[in-house]
PDB file of C-alpha atoms in Angstrom:
ATOM      1  CA  ALA A   1      -1.786  -1.432 -23.672  1.00  0.00           C
ATOM      2  CA  GLN A   2      -3.333   1.747 -22.444  1.00  0.00           C
ATOM      3  CA  THR A   3      -2.010   5.071 -23.663  1.00  0.00           C
ATOM      4  CA  VAL A   4      -2.589   8.632 -22.536  1.00  0.00           C
ATOM      5  CA  THR A   5      -1.973  11.514 -24.903  1.00  0.00           C
ATOM      6  CA  GLN A   6      -1.471  15.136 -24.023  1.00  0.00           C
ATOM      7  CA  SER A   7      -0.632  16.807 -27.298  1.00  0.00           C
ATOM      8  CA  GLN A   8      -0.090  20.372 -26.069  1.00  0.00           C
ATOM      9  CA  PRO A   9       3.289  20.796 -24.337  1.00  0.00           C
ATOM     10  CA  GLU A  10       2.588  24.298 -23.079  1.00  0.00           C
ATOM     11  CA  MET A  11      -0.291  26.667 -22.487  1.00  0.00           C
ATOM     12  CA  SER A  12      -0.652  30.124 -21.067  1.00  0.00           C
ATOM     13  CA  VAL A  13      -3.650  31.796 -19.442  1.00  0.00           C
ATOM     14  CA  GLN A  14      -4.362  35.238 -18.101  1.00  0.00           C
ATOM     15  CA  GLU A  15      -5.038  35.439 -14.400  1.00  0.00           C
ATOM     16  CA  ALA A  16      -8.790  35.155 -13.628  1.00  0.00           C
ATOM     17  CA  GLU A  17      -9.498  33.637 -17.042  1.00  0.00           C
ATOM     18  CA  THR A  18     -10.488  30.077 -17.890  1.00  0.00           C
ATOM     19  CA  VAL A  19      -8.253  27.503 -19.528  1.00  0.00           C
ATOM     20  CA  THR A  20      -8.879  23.979 -20.767  1.00  0.00           C
ATOM     21  CA  LEU A  21      -6.196  21.291 -20.864  1.00  0.00           C
ATOM     22  CA  SER A  22      -6.760  18.420 -23.265  1.00  0.00           C
ATOM     23  CA  CYS A  23      -6.221  14.704 -22.777  1.00  0.00           C
ATOM     24  CA  THR A  24      -7.176  11.655 -24.770  1.00  0.00           C
ATOM     25  CA  TYR A  25      -6.639   8.037 -23.890  1.00  0.00           C
ATOM     26  CA  ASP A  26      -6.930   4.658 -25.454  1.00  0.00           C
ATOM     27  CA  THR A  27      -8.114   1.523 -23.693  1.00  0.00           C
ATOM     28  CA  SER A  28     -10.144  -1.597 -24.249  1.00  0.00           C
ATOM     29  CA  GLU A  29     -11.202  -1.744 -20.613  1.00  0.00           C
ATOM     30  CA  SER A  30     -14.664  -0.702 -19.517  1.00  0.00           C
ATOM     31  CA  ASP A  31     -13.868  -0.051 -15.867  1.00  0.00           C
ATOM     32  CA  TYR A  32     -11.147   2.468 -15.141  1.00  0.00           C
ATOM     33  CA  TYR A  33     -10.275   5.734 -13.452  1.00  0.00           C
ATOM     34  CA  LEU A  34      -8.880   8.940 -14.864  1.00  0.00           C
ATOM     35  CA  PHE A  35      -6.963  11.590 -12.993  1.00  0.00           C
ATOM     36  CA  TRP A  36      -5.445  15.009 -13.367  1.00  0.00           C
ATOM     37  CA  TYR A  37      -2.351  15.653 -11.282  1.00  0.00           C
ATOM     38  CA  LYS A  38      -0.574  18.936 -10.711  1.00  0.00           C
ATOM     39  CA  GLN A  39       3.178  19.111 -10.271  1.00  0.00           C
ATOM     40  CA  PRO A  40       4.352  22.559  -9.140  1.00  0.00           C
ATOM     41  CA  PRO A  41       8.025  23.583  -9.127  1.00  0.00           C
ATOM     42  CA  SER A  42       8.452  21.717  -5.812  1.00  0.00           C
ATOM     43  CA  ARG A  43       7.758  18.583  -7.894  1.00  0.00           C
ATOM     44  CA  GLN A  44       5.303  17.218  -5.330  1.00  0.00           C
ATOM     45  CA  MET A  45       2.512  15.425  -7.157  1.00  0.00           C
ATOM     46  CA  ILE A  46      -0.898  16.748  -6.168  1.00  0.00           C
ATOM     47  CA  LEU A  47      -4.203  15.169  -7.110  1.00  0.00           C
ATOM     48  CA  VAL A  48      -6.446  17.731  -8.762  1.00  0.00           C
ATOM     49  CA  ILE A  49      -9.454  15.658  -9.726  1.00  0.00           C
ATOM     50  CA  ARG A  50     -10.558  12.078 -10.288  1.00  0.00           C
ATOM     51  CA  GLN A  51     -13.198  10.568 -12.542  1.00  0.00           C
ATOM     52  CA  GLU A  52     -14.618   7.073 -12.408  1.00  0.00           C
ATOM     53  CA  ALA A  53     -15.430   5.763 -15.873  1.00  0.00           C
ATOM     54  CA  TYR A  54     -18.778   4.336 -14.820  1.00  0.00           C
ATOM     55  CA  LYS A  55     -19.993   7.742 -13.663  1.00  0.00           C
ATOM     56  CA  GLN A  56     -21.572   9.824 -16.382  1.00  0.00           C
ATOM     57  CA  GLN A  57     -21.485  12.981 -14.317  1.00  0.00           C
ATOM     58  CA  ASN A  58     -18.382  15.068 -14.777  1.00  0.00           C
ATOM     59  CA  ALA A  59     -16.274  15.495 -11.646  1.00  0.00           C
ATOM     60  CA  THR A  60     -15.783  18.956 -10.167  1.00  0.00           C
ATOM     61  CA  GLU A  61     -13.541  20.277  -7.415  1.00  0.00           C
ATOM     62  CA  ASN A  62     -14.029  23.963  -6.739  1.00  0.00           C
ATOM     63  CA  ARG A  63     -12.487  25.803  -9.717  1.00  0.00           C
ATOM     64  CA  PHE A  64     -11.520  22.566 -11.452  1.00  0.00           C
ATOM     65  CA  SER A  65     -13.881  20.512 -13.560  1.00  0.00           C
ATOM     66  CA  VAL A  66     -13.558  17.881 -16.224  1.00  0.00           C
ATOM     67  CA  ASN A  67     -15.309  17.159 -19.485  1.00  0.00           C
ATOM     68  CA  PHE A  68     -15.357  13.381 -19.648  1.00  0.00           C
ATOM     69  CA  GLN A  69     -16.420  12.011 -23.025  1.00  0.00           C
ATOM     70  CA  LYS A  70     -16.214   8.247 -22.653  1.00  0.00           C
ATOM     71  CA  ALA A  71     -17.119   7.334 -26.206  1.00  0.00           C
ATOM     72  CA  ALA A  72     -14.556   9.752 -27.587  1.00  0.00           C
ATOM     73  CA  LYS A  73     -12.031   8.738 -24.899  1.00  0.00           C
ATOM     74  CA  SER A  74     -11.466  12.337 -24.020  1.00  0.00           C
ATOM     75  CA  PHE A  75     -10.833  13.792 -20.569  1.00  0.00           C
ATOM     76  CA  SER A  76     -10.161  17.525 -20.504  1.00  0.00           C
ATOM     77  CA  LEU A  77      -9.571  19.687 -17.451  1.00  0.00           C
ATOM     78  CA  LYS A  78     -11.084  23.140 -17.131  1.00  0.00           C
ATOM     79  CA  ILE A  79      -9.572  25.595 -14.698  1.00  0.00           C
ATOM     80  CA  SER A  80     -11.806  28.559 -13.963  1.00  0.00           C
ATOM     81  CA  ASP A  81     -10.709  31.871 -12.460  1.00  0.00           C
ATOM     82  CA  SER A  82      -7.055  30.970 -12.971  1.00  0.00           C
ATOM     83  CA  GLN A  83      -4.704  31.957 -10.189  1.00  0.00           C
ATOM     84  CA  LEU A  84      -0.945  32.465 -10.135  1.00  0.00           C
ATOM     85  CA  GLY A  85      -0.659  29.380  -7.959  1.00  0.00           C
ATOM     86  CA  ASP A  86      -2.139  27.259 -10.731  1.00  0.00           C
ATOM     87  CA  ALA A  87       1.091  27.579 -12.699  1.00  0.00           C
ATOM     88  CA  ALA A  88       2.550  24.088 -12.826  1.00  0.00           C
ATOM     89  CA  MET A  89       2.946  20.996 -14.936  1.00  0.00           C
ATOM     90  CA  TYR A  90      -0.301  19.046 -15.276  1.00  0.00           C
ATOM     91  CA  PHE A  91      -0.470  15.340 -15.994  1.00  0.00           C
ATOM     92  CA  CYS A  92      -3.428  13.325 -17.163  1.00  0.00           C
ATOM     93  CA  ALA A  93      -3.335   9.736 -15.898  1.00  0.00           C
ATOM     94  CA  TYR A  94      -5.219   6.476 -16.330  1.00  0.00           C
ATOM     95  CA  THR A  95      -5.534   3.365 -14.218  1.00  0.00           C
ATOM     96  CA  GLY A  96      -7.398   0.181 -14.899  1.00  0.00           C
ATOM     97  CA  ALA A  97      -7.367  -3.445 -13.887  1.00  0.00           C
ATOM     98  CA  ASN A  98      -3.614  -3.679 -13.325  1.00  0.00           C
ATOM     99  CA  SER A  99      -3.704  -0.718 -10.908  1.00  0.00           C
ATOM    100  CA  LYS A 100      -0.716   0.937 -12.569  1.00  0.00           C
ATOM    101  CA  LEU A 101      -0.926   4.617 -13.366  1.00  0.00           C
ATOM    102  CA  THR A 102      -0.209   5.533 -16.970  1.00  0.00           C
ATOM    103  CA  PHE A 103       0.711   9.193 -17.339  1.00  0.00           C
ATOM    104  CA  GLY A 104       0.547  11.497 -20.310  1.00  0.00           C
ATOM    105  CA  LYS A 105       3.567  13.578 -21.244  1.00  0.00           C
ATOM    106  CA  GLY A 106       2.264  16.536 -19.297  1.00  0.00           C
ATOM    107  CA  ILE A 107       1.545  20.147 -20.095  1.00  0.00           C
ATOM    108  CA  THR A 108       3.238  23.180 -18.616  1.00  0.00           C
ATOM    109  CA  LEU A 109       0.710  25.827 -17.677  1.00  0.00           C
ATOM    110  CA  SER A 110       1.833  29.384 -17.100  1.00  0.00           C
ATOM    111  CA  VAL A 111      -0.418  32.068 -15.633  1.00  0.00           C
ATOM    112  CA  ARG A 112       0.072  35.678 -16.699  1.00  0.00           C
ATOM    113  CA  PRO A 113      -0.587  38.310 -14.041  1.00  0.00           C
TER     114      PRO A 113
ATOM    115  CA  GLY B   1      -4.315  11.055   6.340  1.00  0.00           C
ATOM    116  CA  ALA B   2      -2.065   9.509   3.673  1.00  0.00           C
ATOM    117  CA  VAL B   3       1.180  11.157   4.710  1.00  0.00           C
ATOM    118  CA  VAL B   4       4.242   9.915   2.829  1.00  0.00           C
ATOM    119  CA  SER B   5       7.830  10.521   3.861  1.00  0.00           C
ATOM    120  CA  GLN B   6      10.555  10.092   1.242  1.00  0.00           C
ATOM    121  CA  HIS B   7      14.219  10.539   2.135  1.00  0.00           C
ATOM    122  CA  PRO B   8      16.631  11.875   1.225  1.00  0.00           C
ATOM    123  CA  SER B   9      15.156  14.722  -0.792  1.00  0.00           C
ATOM    124  CA  TRP B  10      18.490  15.383  -2.433  1.00  0.00           C
ATOM    125  CA  VAL B  11      21.673  13.345  -2.681  1.00  0.00           C
ATOM    126  CA  ILE B  12      24.969  13.601  -4.501  1.00  0.00           C
ATOM    127  CA  CYS B  13      27.113  10.507  -4.806  1.00  0.00           C
ATOM    128  CA  LYS B  14      30.265   9.466  -6.573  1.00  0.00           C
ATOM    129  CA  SER B  15      30.150   7.248  -9.610  1.00  0.00           C
ATOM    130  CA  GLY B  16      30.334   3.592  -8.619  1.00  0.00           C
ATOM    131  CA  THR B  17      28.752   3.980  -5.194  1.00  0.00           C
ATOM    132  CA  SER B  18      25.273   2.937  -4.087  1.00  0.00           C
ATOM    133  CA  VAL B  19      22.454   5.119  -2.840  1.00  0.00           C
ATOM    134  CA  LYS B  20      19.393   4.077  -0.852  1.00  0.00           C
ATOM    135  CA  ILE B  21      16.118   5.985  -1.035  1.00  0.00           C
ATOM    136  CA  GLU B  22      13.537   5.372   1.647  1.00  0.00           C
ATOM    137  CA  CYS B  23       9.786   5.751   1.388  1.00  0.00           C
ATOM    138  CA  ARG B  24       7.526   5.511   4.413  1.00  0.00           C
ATOM    139  CA  SER B  25       3.768   5.728   4.680  1.00  0.00           C
ATOM    140  CA  LEU B  26       3.336   7.377   8.068  1.00  0.00           C
ATOM    141  CA  ASP B  27      -0.367   6.998   8.829  1.00  0.00           C
ATOM    142  CA  PHE B  28      -1.580   4.261   6.518  1.00  0.00           C
ATOM    143  CA  GLN B  29      -0.590   0.892   5.161  1.00  0.00           C
ATOM    144  CA  ALA B  30       0.445   0.721   1.535  1.00  0.00           C
ATOM    145  CA  THR B  31      -0.841  -2.307  -0.283  1.00  0.00           C
ATOM    146  CA  THR B  32       1.350  -1.620  -3.263  1.00  0.00           C
ATOM    147  CA  MET B  33       4.369   0.584  -3.866  1.00  0.00           C
ATOM    148  CA  PHE B  34       5.260   2.115  -7.196  1.00  0.00           C
ATOM    149  CA  TRP B  35       8.619   3.679  -7.994  1.00  0.00           C
ATOM    150  CA  TYR B  36       8.950   6.267 -10.733  1.00  0.00           C
ATOM    151  CA  ARG B  37      11.764   8.079 -12.419  1.00  0.00           C
ATOM    152  CA  GLN B  38      11.341  11.545 -13.883  1.00  0.00           C
ATOM    153  CA  PHE B  39      13.687  13.587 -16.027  1.00  0.00           C
ATOM    154  CA  PRO B  40      13.323  17.390 -16.151  1.00  0.00           C
ATOM    155  CA  LYS B  41      10.215  18.584 -17.969  1.00  0.00           C
ATOM    156  CA  GLN B  42       9.208  15.001 -18.707  1.00  0.00           C
ATOM    157  CA  SER B  43       6.568  12.634 -17.456  1.00  0.00           C
ATOM    158  CA  LEU B  44       6.820  10.032 -14.718  1.00  0.00           C
ATOM    159  CA  MET B  45       8.146   6.708 -15.935  1.00  0.00           C
ATOM    160  CA  LEU B  46       7.173   3.660 -13.918  1.00  0.00           C
ATOM    161  CA  MET B  47      10.217   1.651 -12.919  1.00  0.00           C
ATOM    162  CA  ALA B  48       8.760  -1.092 -10.768  1.00  0.00           C
ATOM    163  CA  THR B  49       5.838  -2.265  -8.694  1.00  0.00           C
ATOM    164  CA  SER B  50       6.152  -4.059  -5.380  1.00  0.00           C
ATOM    165  CA  ASN B  51       3.849  -5.621  -2.844  1.00  0.00           C
ATOM    166  CA  GLU B  52       4.771  -6.178   0.765  1.00  0.00           C
ATOM    167  CA  GLY B  53       6.826  -9.310   1.193  1.00  0.00           C
ATOM    168  CA  SER B  54       7.027 -10.026  -2.523  1.00  0.00           C
ATOM    169  CA  LYS B  55       9.662  -9.470  -5.148  1.00  0.00           C
ATOM    170  CA  ALA B  56       9.263  -6.345  -7.187  1.00  0.00           C
ATOM    171  CA  THR B  57       8.034  -6.465 -10.759  1.00  0.00           C
ATOM    172  CA  TYR B  58      10.162  -4.322 -13.037  1.00  0.00           C
ATOM    173  CA  GLU B  59       9.065  -2.545 -16.189  1.00  0.00           C
ATOM    174  CA  GLN B  60      10.658  -3.455 -19.452  1.00  0.00           C
ATOM    175  CA  GLY B  61      14.073  -1.887 -19.821  1.00  0.00           C
ATOM    176  CA  VAL B  62      14.639  -1.320 -16.111  1.00  0.00           C
ATOM    177  CA  GLU B  63      17.658  -3.196 -14.761  1.00  0.00           C
ATOM    178  CA  LYS B  64      16.530  -5.065 -11.677  1.00  0.00           C
ATOM    179  CA  ASP B  65      20.118  -5.624 -10.529  1.00  0.00           C
ATOM    180  CA  LYS B  66      20.806  -1.919 -10.634  1.00  0.00           C
ATOM    181  CA  PHE B  67      17.601  -0.730  -9.010  1.00  0.00           C
ATOM    182  CA  LEU B  68      16.987  -2.913  -5.978  1.00  0.00           C
ATOM    183  CA  ILE B  69      13.600  -2.571  -4.378  1.00  0.00           C
ATOM    184  CA  ASN B  70      12.769  -3.862  -0.944  1.00  0.00           C
ATOM    185  CA  HIS B  71       9.228  -3.734   0.384  1.00  0.00           C
ATOM    186  CA  ALA B  72       9.716  -5.261   3.807  1.00  0.00           C
ATOM    187  CA  SER B  73       6.562  -3.957   5.411  1.00  0.00           C
ATOM    188  CA  LEU B  74       3.297  -2.221   4.617  1.00  0.00           C
ATOM    189  CA  THR B  75       4.798   1.093   5.686  1.00  0.00           C
ATOM    190  CA  LEU B  76       8.337   0.982   4.312  1.00  0.00           C
ATOM    191  CA  SER B  77       9.883   0.496   0.891  1.00  0.00           C
ATOM    192  CA  THR B  78      13.400   1.258  -0.265  1.00  0.00           C
ATOM    193  CA  LEU B  79      14.996   1.775  -3.656  1.00  0.00           C
ATOM    194  CA  THR B  80      18.740   1.217  -3.862  1.00  0.00           C
ATOM    195  CA  VAL B  81      20.598   2.461  -6.901  1.00  0.00           C
ATOM    196  CA  THR B  82      23.665   0.234  -7.075  1.00  0.00           C
ATOM    197  CA  SER B  83      26.929   1.203  -8.736  1.00  0.00           C
ATOM    198  CA  ALA B  84      25.435   4.522  -9.733  1.00  0.00           C
ATOM    199  CA  HIS B  85      26.632   6.283 -12.875  1.00  0.00           C
ATOM    200  CA  PRO B  86      25.982   9.804 -14.154  1.00  0.00           C
ATOM    201  CA  GLU B  87      23.192   8.543 -16.422  1.00  0.00           C
ATOM    202  CA  ASP B  88      21.309   7.426 -13.295  1.00  0.00           C
ATOM    203  CA  SER B  89      21.031  11.057 -12.244  1.00  0.00           C
ATOM    204  CA  SER B  90      17.334  11.781 -12.111  1.00  0.00           C
ATOM    205  CA  PHE B  91      14.363  12.509  -9.867  1.00  0.00           C
ATOM    206  CA  TYR B  92      12.935   9.418  -8.182  1.00  0.00           C
ATOM    207  CA  ILE B  93       9.414   9.339  -6.766  1.00  0.00           C
ATOM    208  CA  CYS B  94       7.738   6.677  -4.657  1.00  0.00           C
ATOM    209  CA  SER B  95       3.993   6.193  -4.802  1.00  0.00           C
ATOM    210  CA  PRO B  96       2.310   4.119  -2.119  1.00  0.00           C
ATOM    211  CA  ARG B  97      -1.125   2.900  -3.047  1.00  0.00           C
ATOM    212  CA  TRP B  98      -3.732   2.552  -0.345  1.00  0.00           C
ATOM    213  CA  ILE B  99      -7.436   1.789  -0.214  1.00  0.00           C
ATOM    214  CA  TYR B 100      -8.411   5.317  -1.161  1.00  0.00           C
ATOM    215  CA  GLY B 101      -6.063   5.698  -4.080  1.00  0.00           C
ATOM    216  CA  TYR B 102      -2.565   6.840  -4.895  1.00  0.00           C
ATOM    217  CA  THR B 103      -0.212   9.015  -2.918  1.00  0.00           C
ATOM    218  CA  PHE B 104       3.229  10.300  -3.765  1.00  0.00           C
ATOM    219  CA  GLY B 105       6.426  10.980  -1.924  1.00  0.00           C
ATOM    220  CA  SER B 106       8.087  14.348  -2.333  1.00  0.00           C
ATOM    221  CA  GLY B 107      10.798  12.836  -4.502  1.00  0.00           C
ATOM    222  CA  THR B 108      14.555  12.399  -4.370  1.00  0.00           C
ATOM    223  CA  ARG B 109      16.905  14.277  -6.644  1.00  0.00           C
ATOM    224  CA  LEU B 110      19.905  12.058  -7.324  1.00  0.00           C
ATOM    225  CA  THR B 111      23.045  13.509  -8.835  1.00  0.00           C
ATOM    226  CA  VAL B 112      25.896  11.149  -9.654  1.00  0.00           C
ATOM    227  CA  VAL B 113      29.275  12.797 -10.194  1.00  0.00           C
TER     228      VAL B 113
END
């Protein structure tokens, strides 16, 4: 079975600084997708970024980028120029052949003004 | 595109009664519907997966007689919590899957008193 591990429960970053959220996963599949989701206090799940495993190039979305290390099964999220609105819970997630999303435990990110 | 409507957003019910949560995909057809449960500060736990017109597949440990899922059409799925008890109090999220990926409802906070 696939597993997703987010070992840091909380992180804090100064506004305008850069922060990296860690995620590792375990799978025997070769074709899969990885995601980072943001869940603000409203609890609405918001897709931040998506990475296809077959793509070597790291995905980027404006201030958000990932460092995808397939061999190491690592998928970290970098948030540049952190903003107060980035404060939320962030989940790393995996999906493969069965189309189910497997989520990590999540990390609570706080942004200091 | 990919607008999801989940209702109610918040419900209080008495112990022993049943509660129905509705999830509609407003501008797309959902090939698969996932239902999640989330406790405060925790991750999303998959409860069940359903395809239109088929019986839902429940995750291990989820009581199928307590959590009834109906996926009558490609745009509507319902989750009924039967004979609710205080331990069923939680945040329930639907997640319709469409051709472009996963979407999420805004969630339902259920409190059983």
